[in-house]
Short mmCIF file of C-alpha atoms and ligand atoms in Angstrom, two decimals:
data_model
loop_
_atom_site.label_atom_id
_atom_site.label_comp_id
_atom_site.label_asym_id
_atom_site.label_seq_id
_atom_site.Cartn_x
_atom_site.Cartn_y
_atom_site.Cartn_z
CA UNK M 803 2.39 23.08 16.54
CA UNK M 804 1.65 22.45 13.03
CA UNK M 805 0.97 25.34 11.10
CA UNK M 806 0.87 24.56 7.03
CA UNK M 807 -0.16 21.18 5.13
CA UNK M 808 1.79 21.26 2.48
CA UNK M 809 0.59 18.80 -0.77
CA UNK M 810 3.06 17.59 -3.83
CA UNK M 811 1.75 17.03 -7.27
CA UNK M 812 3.53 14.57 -9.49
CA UNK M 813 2.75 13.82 -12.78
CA UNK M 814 1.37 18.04 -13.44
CA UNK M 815 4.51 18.71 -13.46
CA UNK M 816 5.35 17.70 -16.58
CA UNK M 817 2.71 19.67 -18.54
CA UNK M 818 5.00 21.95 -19.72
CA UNK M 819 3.34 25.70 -20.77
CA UNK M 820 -0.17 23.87 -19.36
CA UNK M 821 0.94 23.38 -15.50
CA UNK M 822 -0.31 26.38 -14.48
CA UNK M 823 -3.72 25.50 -15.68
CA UNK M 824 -3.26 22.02 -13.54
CA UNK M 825 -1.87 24.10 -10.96
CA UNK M 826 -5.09 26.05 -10.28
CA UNK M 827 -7.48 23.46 -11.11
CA UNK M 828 -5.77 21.63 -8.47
CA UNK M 829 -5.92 24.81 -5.94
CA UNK M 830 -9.56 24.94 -6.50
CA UNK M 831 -10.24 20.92 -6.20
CA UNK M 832 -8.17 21.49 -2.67
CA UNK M 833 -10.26 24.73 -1.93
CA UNK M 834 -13.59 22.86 -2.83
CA UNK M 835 -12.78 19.59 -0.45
CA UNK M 836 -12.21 22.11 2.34
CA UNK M 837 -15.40 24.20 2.29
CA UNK M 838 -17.02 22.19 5.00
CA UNK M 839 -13.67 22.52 7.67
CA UNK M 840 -13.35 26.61 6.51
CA UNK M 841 -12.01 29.27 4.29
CA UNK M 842 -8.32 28.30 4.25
CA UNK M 843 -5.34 30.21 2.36
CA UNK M 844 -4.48 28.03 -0.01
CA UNK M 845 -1.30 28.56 -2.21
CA UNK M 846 1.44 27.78 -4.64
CA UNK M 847 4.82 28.25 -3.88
CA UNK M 848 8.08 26.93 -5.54
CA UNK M 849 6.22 23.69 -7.45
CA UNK M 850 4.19 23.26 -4.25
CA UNK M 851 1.09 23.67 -2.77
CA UNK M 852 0.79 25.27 1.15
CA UNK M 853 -2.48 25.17 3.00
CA UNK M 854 -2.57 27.58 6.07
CA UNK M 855 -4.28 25.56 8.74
CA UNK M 856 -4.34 28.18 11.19
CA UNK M 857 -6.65 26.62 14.47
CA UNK M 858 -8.03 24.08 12.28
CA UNK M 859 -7.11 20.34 12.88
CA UNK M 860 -4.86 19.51 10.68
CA UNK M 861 -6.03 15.87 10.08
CA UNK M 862 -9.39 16.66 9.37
CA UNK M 863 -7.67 18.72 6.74
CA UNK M 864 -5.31 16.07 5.85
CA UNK M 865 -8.20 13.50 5.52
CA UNK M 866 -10.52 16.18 2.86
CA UNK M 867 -7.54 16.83 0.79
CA UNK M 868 -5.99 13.63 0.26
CA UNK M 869 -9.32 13.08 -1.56
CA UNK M 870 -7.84 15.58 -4.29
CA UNK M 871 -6.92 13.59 -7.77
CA UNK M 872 -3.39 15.18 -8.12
CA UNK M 873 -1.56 15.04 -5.13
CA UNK M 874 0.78 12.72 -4.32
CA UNK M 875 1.51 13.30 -0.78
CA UNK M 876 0.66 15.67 1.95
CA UNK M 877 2.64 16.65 4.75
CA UNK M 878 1.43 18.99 7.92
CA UNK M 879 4.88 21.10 8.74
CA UNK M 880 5.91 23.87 10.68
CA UNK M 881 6.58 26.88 8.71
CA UNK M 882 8.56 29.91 10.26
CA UNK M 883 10.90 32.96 10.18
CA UNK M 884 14.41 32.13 8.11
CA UNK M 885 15.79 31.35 11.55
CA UNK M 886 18.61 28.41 11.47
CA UNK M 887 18.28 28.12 15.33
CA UNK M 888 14.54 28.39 14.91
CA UNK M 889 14.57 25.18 12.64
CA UNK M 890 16.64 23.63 14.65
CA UNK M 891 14.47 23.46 17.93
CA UNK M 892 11.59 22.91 15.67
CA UNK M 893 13.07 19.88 14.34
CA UNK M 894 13.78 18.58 17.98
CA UNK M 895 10.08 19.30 18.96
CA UNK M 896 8.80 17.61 15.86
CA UNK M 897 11.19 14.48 16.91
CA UNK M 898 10.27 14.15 20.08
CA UNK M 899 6.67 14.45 19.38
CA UNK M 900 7.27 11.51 17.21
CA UNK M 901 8.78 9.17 19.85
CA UNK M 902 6.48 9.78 22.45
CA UNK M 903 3.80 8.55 19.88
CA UNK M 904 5.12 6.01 17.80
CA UNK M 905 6.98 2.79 17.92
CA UNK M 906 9.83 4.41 16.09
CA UNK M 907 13.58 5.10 16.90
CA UNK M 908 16.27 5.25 13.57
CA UNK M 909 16.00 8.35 11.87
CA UNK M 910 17.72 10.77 9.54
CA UNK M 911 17.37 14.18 8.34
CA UNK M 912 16.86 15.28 4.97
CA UNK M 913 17.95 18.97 4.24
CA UNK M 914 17.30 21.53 1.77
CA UNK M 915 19.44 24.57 1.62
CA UNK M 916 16.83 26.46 -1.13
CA UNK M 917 19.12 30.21 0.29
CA UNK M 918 21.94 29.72 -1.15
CA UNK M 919 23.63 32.69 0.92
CA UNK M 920 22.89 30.44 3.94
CA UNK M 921 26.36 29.41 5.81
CA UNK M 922 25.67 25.72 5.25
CA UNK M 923 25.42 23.36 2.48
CA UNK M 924 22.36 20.91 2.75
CA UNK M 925 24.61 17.55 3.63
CA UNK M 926 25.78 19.69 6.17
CA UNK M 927 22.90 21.00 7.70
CA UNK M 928 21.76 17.56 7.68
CA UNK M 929 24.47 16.45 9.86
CA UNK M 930 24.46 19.55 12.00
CA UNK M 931 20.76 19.25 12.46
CA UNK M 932 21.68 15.02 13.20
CA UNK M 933 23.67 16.04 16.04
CA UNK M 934 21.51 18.20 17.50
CA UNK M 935 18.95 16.30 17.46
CA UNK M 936 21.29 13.44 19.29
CA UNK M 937 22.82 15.45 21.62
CA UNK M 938 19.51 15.89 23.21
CA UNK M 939 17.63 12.84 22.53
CA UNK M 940 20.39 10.74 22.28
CA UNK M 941 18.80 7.62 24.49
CA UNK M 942 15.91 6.93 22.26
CA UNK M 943 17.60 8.09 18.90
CA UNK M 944 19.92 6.16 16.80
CA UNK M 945 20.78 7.44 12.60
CA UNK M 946 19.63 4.94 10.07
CA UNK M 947 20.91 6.33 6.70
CA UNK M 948 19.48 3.85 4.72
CA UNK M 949 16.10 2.40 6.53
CA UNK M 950 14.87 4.53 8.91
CA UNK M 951 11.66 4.65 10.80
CA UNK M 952 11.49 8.42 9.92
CA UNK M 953 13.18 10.98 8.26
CA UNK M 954 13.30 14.55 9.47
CA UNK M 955 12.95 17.02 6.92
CA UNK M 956 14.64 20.98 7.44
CA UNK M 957 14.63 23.48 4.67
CA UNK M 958 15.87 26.79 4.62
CA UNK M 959 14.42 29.00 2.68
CA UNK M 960 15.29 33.21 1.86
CA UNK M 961 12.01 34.02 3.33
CA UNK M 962 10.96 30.79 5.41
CA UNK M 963 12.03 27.60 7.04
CA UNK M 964 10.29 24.25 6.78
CA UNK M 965 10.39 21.26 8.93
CA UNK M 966 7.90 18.04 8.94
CA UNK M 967 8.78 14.41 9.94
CA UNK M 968 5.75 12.82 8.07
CA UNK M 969 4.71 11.96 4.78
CA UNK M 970 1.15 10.96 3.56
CA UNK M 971 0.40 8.99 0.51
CA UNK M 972 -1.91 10.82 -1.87
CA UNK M 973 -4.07 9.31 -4.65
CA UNK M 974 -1.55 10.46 -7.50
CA UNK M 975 -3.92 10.73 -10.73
CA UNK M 976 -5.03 13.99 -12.27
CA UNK M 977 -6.81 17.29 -11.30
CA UNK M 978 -10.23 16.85 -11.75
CA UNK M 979 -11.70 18.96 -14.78
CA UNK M 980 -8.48 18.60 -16.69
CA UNK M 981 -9.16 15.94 -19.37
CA UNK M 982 -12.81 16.41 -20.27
CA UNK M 983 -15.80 14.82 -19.22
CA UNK M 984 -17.46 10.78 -19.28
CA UNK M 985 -20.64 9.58 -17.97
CA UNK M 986 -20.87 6.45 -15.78
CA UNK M 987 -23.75 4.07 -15.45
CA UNK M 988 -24.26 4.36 -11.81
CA UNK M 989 -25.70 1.12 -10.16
CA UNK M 990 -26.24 0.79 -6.35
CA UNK M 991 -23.54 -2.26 -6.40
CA UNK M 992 -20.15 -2.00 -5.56
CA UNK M 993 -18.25 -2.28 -9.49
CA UNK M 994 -19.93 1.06 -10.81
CA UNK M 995 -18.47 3.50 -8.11
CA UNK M 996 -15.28 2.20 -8.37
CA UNK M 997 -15.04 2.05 -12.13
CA UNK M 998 -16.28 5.87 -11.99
CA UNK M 999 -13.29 6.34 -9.58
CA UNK M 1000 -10.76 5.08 -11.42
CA UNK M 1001 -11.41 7.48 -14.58
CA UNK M 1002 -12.18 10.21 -12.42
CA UNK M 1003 -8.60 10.08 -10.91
CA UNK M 1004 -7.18 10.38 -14.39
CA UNK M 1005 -8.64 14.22 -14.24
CA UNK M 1006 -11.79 13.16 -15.83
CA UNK M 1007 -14.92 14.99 -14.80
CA UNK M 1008 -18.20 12.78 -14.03
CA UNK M 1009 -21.94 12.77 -15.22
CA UNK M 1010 -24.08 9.62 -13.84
CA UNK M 1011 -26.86 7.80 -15.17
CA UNK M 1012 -28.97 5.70 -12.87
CA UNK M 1013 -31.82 3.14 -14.56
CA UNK M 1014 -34.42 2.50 -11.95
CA UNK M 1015 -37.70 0.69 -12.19
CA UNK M 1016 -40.14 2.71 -9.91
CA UNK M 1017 -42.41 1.54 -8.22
CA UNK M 1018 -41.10 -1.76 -8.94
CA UNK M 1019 -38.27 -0.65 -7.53
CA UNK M 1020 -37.85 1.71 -4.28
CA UNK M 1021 -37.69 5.23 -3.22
CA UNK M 1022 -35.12 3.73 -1.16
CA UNK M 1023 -32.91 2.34 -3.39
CA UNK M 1024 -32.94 5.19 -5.43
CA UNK M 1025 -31.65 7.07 -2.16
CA UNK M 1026 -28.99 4.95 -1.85
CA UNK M 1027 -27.36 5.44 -5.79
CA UNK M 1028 -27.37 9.20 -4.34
CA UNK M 1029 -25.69 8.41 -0.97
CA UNK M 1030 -22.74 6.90 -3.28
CA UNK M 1031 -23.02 9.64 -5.48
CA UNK M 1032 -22.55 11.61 -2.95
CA UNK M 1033 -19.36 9.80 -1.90
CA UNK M 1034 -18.20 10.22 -4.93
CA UNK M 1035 -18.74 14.12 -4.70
CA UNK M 1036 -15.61 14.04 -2.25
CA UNK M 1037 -13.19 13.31 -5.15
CA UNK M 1038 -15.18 14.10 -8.44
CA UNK M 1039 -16.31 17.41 -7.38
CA UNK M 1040 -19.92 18.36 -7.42
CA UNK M 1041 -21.82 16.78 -10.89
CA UNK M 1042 -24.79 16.26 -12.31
CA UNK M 1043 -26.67 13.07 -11.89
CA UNK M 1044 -29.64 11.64 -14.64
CA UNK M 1045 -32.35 9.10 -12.81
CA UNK M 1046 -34.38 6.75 -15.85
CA UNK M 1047 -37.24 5.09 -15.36
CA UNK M 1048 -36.15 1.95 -17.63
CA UNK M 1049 -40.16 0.25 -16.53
CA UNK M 1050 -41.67 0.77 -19.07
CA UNK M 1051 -38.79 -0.35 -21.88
CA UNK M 1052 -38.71 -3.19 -19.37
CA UNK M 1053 -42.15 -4.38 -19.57
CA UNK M 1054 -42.34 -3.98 -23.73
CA UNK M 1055 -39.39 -5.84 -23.77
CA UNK M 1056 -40.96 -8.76 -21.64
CA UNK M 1057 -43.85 -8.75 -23.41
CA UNK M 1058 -42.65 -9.22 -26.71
CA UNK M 1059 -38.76 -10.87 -26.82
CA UNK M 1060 -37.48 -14.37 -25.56
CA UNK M 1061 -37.43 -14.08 -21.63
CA UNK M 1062 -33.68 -15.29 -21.13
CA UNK M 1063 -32.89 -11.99 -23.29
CA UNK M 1064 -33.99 -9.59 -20.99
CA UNK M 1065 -31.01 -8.67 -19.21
CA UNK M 1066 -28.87 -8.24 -22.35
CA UNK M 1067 -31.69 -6.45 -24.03
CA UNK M 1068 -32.14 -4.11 -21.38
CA UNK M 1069 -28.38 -3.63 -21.00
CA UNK M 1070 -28.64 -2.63 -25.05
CA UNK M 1071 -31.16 0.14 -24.12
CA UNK M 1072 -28.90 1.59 -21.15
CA UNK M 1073 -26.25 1.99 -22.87
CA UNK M 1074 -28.16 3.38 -25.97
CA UNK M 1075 -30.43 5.81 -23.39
CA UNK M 1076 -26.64 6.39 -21.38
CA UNK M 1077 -25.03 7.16 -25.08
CA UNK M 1078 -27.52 9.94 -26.05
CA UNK M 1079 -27.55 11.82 -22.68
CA UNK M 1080 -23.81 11.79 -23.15
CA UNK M 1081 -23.34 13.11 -25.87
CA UNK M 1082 -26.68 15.88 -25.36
CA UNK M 1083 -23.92 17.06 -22.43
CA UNK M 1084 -20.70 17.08 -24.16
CA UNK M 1085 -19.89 13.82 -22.37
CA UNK M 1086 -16.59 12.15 -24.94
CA UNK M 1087 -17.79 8.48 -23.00
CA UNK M 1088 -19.78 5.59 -20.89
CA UNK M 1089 -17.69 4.46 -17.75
CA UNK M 1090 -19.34 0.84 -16.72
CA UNK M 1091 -18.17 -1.05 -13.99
CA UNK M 1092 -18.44 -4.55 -16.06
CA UNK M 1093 -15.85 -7.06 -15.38
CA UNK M 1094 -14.75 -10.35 -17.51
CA UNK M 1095 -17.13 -13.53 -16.43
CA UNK M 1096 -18.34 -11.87 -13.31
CA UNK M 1097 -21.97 -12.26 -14.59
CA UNK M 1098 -23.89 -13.91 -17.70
CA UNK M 1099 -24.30 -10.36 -18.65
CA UNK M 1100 -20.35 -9.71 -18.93
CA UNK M 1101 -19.13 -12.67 -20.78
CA UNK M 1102 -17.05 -11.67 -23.61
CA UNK M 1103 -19.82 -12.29 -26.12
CA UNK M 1104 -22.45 -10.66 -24.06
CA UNK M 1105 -20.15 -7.60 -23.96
CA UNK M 1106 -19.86 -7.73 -27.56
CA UNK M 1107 -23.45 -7.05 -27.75
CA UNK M 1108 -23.56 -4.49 -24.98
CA UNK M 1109 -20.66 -2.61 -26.63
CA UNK M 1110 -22.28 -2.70 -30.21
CA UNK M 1111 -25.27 -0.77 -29.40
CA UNK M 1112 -23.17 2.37 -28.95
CA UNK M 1113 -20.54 4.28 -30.89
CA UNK M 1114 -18.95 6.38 -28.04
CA UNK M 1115 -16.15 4.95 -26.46
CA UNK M 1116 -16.74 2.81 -23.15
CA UNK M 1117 -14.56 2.75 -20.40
CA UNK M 1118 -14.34 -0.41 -18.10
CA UNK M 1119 -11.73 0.24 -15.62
CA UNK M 1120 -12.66 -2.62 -14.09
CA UNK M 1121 -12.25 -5.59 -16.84
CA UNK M 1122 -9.66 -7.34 -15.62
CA UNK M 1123 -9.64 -7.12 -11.64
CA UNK M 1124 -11.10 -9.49 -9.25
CA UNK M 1125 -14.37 -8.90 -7.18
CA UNK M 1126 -11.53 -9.42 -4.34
CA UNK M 1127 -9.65 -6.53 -6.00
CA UNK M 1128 -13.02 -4.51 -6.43
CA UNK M 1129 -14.18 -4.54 -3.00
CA UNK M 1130 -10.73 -3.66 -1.40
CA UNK M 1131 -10.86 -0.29 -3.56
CA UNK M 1132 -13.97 -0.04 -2.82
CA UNK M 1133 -13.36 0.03 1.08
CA UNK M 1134 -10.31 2.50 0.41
CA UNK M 1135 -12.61 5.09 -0.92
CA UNK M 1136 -15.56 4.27 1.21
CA UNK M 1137 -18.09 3.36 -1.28
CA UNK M 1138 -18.39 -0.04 0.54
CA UNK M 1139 -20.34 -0.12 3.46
CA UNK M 1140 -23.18 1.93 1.17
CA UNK M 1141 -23.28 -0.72 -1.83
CA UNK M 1142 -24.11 -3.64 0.42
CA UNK M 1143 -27.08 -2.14 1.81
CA UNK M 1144 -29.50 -4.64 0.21
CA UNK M 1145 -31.68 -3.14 -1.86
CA UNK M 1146 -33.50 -4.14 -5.01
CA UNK M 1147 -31.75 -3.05 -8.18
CA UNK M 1148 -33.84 -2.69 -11.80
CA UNK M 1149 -31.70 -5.99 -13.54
CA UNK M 1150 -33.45 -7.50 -10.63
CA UNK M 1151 -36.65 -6.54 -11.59
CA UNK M 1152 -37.13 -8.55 -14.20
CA UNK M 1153 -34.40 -11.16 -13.87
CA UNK M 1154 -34.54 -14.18 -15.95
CA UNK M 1155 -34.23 -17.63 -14.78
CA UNK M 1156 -31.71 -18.66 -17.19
CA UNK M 1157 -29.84 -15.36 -18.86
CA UNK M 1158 -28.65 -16.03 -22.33
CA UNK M 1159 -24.91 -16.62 -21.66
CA UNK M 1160 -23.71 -16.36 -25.36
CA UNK M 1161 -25.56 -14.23 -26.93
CA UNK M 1162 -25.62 -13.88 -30.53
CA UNK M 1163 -25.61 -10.47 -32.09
CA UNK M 1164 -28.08 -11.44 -34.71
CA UNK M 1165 -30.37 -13.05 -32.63
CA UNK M 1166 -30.45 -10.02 -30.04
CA UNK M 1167 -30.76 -8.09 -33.28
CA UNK M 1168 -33.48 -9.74 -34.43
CA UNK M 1169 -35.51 -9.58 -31.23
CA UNK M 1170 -34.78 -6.01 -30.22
CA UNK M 1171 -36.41 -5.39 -34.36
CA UNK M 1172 -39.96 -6.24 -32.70
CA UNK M 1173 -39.85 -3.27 -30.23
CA UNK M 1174 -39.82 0.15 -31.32
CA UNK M 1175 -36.43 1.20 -29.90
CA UNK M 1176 -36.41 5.11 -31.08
CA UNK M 1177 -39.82 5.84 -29.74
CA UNK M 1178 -38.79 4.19 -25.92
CA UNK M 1179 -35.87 5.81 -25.81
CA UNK M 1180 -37.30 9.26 -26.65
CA UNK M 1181 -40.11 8.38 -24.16
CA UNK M 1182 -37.48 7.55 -21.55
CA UNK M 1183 -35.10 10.38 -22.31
CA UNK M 1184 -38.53 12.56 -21.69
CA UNK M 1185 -39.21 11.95 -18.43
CA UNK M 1186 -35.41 11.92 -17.12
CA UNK M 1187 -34.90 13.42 -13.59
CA UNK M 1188 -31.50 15.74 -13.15
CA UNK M 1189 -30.26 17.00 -9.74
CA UNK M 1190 -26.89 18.23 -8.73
CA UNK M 1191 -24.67 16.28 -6.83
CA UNK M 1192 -22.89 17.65 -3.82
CA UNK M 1193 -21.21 16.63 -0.36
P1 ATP X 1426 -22.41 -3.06 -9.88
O1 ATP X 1426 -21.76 -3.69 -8.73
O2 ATP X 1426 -21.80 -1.75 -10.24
O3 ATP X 1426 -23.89 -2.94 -9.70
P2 ATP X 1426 -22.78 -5.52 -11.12
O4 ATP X 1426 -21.73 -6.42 -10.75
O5 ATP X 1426 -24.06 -5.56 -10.36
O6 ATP X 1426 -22.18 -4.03 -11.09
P3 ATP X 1426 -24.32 -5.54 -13.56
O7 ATP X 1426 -25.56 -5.38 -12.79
O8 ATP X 1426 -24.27 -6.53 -14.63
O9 ATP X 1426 -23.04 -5.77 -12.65
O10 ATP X 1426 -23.97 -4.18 -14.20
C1 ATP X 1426 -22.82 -3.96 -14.92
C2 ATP X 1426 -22.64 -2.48 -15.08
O11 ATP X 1426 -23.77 -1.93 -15.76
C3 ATP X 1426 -22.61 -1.75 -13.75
O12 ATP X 1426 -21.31 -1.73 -13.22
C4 ATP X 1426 -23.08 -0.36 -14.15
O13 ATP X 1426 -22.05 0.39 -14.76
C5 ATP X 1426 -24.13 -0.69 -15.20
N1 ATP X 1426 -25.46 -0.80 -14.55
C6 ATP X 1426 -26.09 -1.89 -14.11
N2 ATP X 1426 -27.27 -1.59 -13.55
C7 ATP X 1426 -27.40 -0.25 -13.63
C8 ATP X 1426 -28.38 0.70 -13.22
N3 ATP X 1426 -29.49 0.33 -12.59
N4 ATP X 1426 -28.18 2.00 -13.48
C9 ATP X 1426 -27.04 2.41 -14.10
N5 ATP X 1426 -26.08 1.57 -14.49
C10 ATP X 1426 -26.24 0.26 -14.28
MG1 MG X 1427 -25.49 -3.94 -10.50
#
């Protein structure tokens, strides 16, 4: 019965002479998330967005566009000809729809009279449409003004009427590809997708960087940084992915620097390697997943040292949560399941037996003196791979 999805934006609002830019970034990130369902009409109307759903199941299109940074809730609805009697019987379809498939029975009806040539005033068309919908459901139907188990919402419009009895939570956040662009060190664990994520939904478009050790590390695992790439896709929007062959920096730094070091040297050069691809693609940050104390690596002095071997800005969105807090965001946006695959990861490559828990600048200093970091990270930078990321 449902013919329109129709999608709210919050926080675009409020751009003042910019909205319409948000506006039609948004349309476009909508658009974009569809193109595997079909080429729907999708449209602004009145501070809204309205997505024609025509034969198409509307919560397969609920499900791609809820991925949209922007929206803040979706509803499918019934749009039709600026017919009171019309909205009316709609609303009593879309009601008893609702009982026969949910536990639910206190309602109340939220109107909007947007004609203002139309007879009734909304609190009146509330409680007209209320009585109707009583008077024949009466049984199974009782009004809860202030708690109900549903509202039913009726608008008249001059050239349409509206009526949906659901709401779906959207992700809030941004439009993608409205507040510039950051690259994020893309692991195959579960911290990095979520960190990228969490700035992406703040309109932020994404670049990744993956460090791999090949052949010391597998074809396969590489595969698997692109599967939750590819996740990622879903909200992000198609972007540009950098693989790094970090072996050979690995294997000078083994050879000549303290062995508990490793990790924290090699976490110098990623973010060094990360820092210069950034900014060689108008990239304004790093986006790490790091988190306080969840490693040896991301104690607050080994951050220190991580952090100082850059000057862009670094963006940890995850520094204060809980792995517990991680993972459940993780399973919300279905990077999950993919991270745990076990596979072998480049830190693990090389892993020292006891990792240098406070690290001292000058000592790390001092050691990463011996190598020659210029000439590896040229090297590196050299042989980077770039592919295009896309659902
Ligand atoms: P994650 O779960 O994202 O792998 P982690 O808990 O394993 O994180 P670390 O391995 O210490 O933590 O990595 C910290 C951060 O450094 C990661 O979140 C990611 O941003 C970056 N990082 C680590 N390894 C890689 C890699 N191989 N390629 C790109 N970035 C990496
Ligand atoms: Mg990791």
């Amino acid at each position: 019965m449902y013919n329109v999805v129709i999608a709210r934006y919050g926080e675009i609002g409020v751009k003042g002479k910019n909205r319409y830019v948000f506006e039609n970034r948004l349309i476009r990130n909508i658009k974009n998330n569809l193109k595997e369902i079909g080429k729907l009409k999708v449209y602004k109307d009145q501070a809204r967005i309205y997505i024609d759903i025509e034969d198409y199941d509307y919560e397969a299109v609920i499900q791609e566009v809820r991925k949209v940074f922007g929206i803040v809730s979706l509803s499918p609805a019934v749009k039709l000809e600026p017919d009171y009697d019309k909205l009316k019987d709609v609303c009593l379809k879309l009601t008893k729809e609702k009982l026969e498939f949910e536990n639910v029975s206190t309602f109340k009806v939220e109107s909007k009279r947007a004609d203002k040539k139309f007879k009734l005033k909304s609190p009146e068309m509330s409680q007209d449409i209320g009585g109707y919908l009583l008077s024949n459901l009466g049984d199974s139907l009782k009004v809860d003004i202030h708690n109900p188990d549903f509202v039913v919402y009726a608008e008249m419009r001059e050239e349409n009427a509206i009526c949906y009895v659901d709401k779906i939570e959207g992700y809030g956040g941004l439009p993608i590809g409205t507040n510039g662009k950051a690259m994020i060190l893309l692991s195959g664990g579960i911290d990095s997708p979520v960190a990228a994520w969490l700035v992406a939904k703040r309109g932020v478009e994404i670049e990744a960087i993956h460090f791999h050790s090949y052949p010391f590390t597998s074809e396969r695992s590489k595969e698997k940084v692109k599967d939750l790439a590819r996740i990622l896709s879903k909200y992000c929007g198609k972007f540009t992915m950098h693989s790094v062959n970090l072996l050979p920096i690995q294997k000078t730094i083994n050879q000549n620097c303290p062995e508990e070091e490793m990790t924290i040297l090699s976490r110098r050069f990623m973010m060094k390697i990360a820092q210069e691809v950034a900014l060689n693609r108008n990239c304004n940050a790093l986006i790490t997943g790091e988190s306080i104390g969840q490693v040896a690596s991301q104690t607050l002095q080994s951050l220190h040292v991580t952090n100082s071997a850059v000057d862009i800005p670094v963006f940890r969105p995850c520094i204060a949560m809980d792995k517990t807090e991680i993972v459940s965001l993780a399973q919300k946006i279905g990077t999950f399941e993919t991270s745990i695959i076990p596979e072998e990861d480049c830190c693990t490559v090389f892993l020292p037996k006891n990792p240098v828990i406070r690290p001292k600048i000058e000592k790390i200093l001092s050691s990463e003196s011996k190598l020659n970091v210029d000439e590896l990270i040229k090297d590196a930078i050299d042989n980077i791979e770039v592919e295009r990321i896309e659902f």
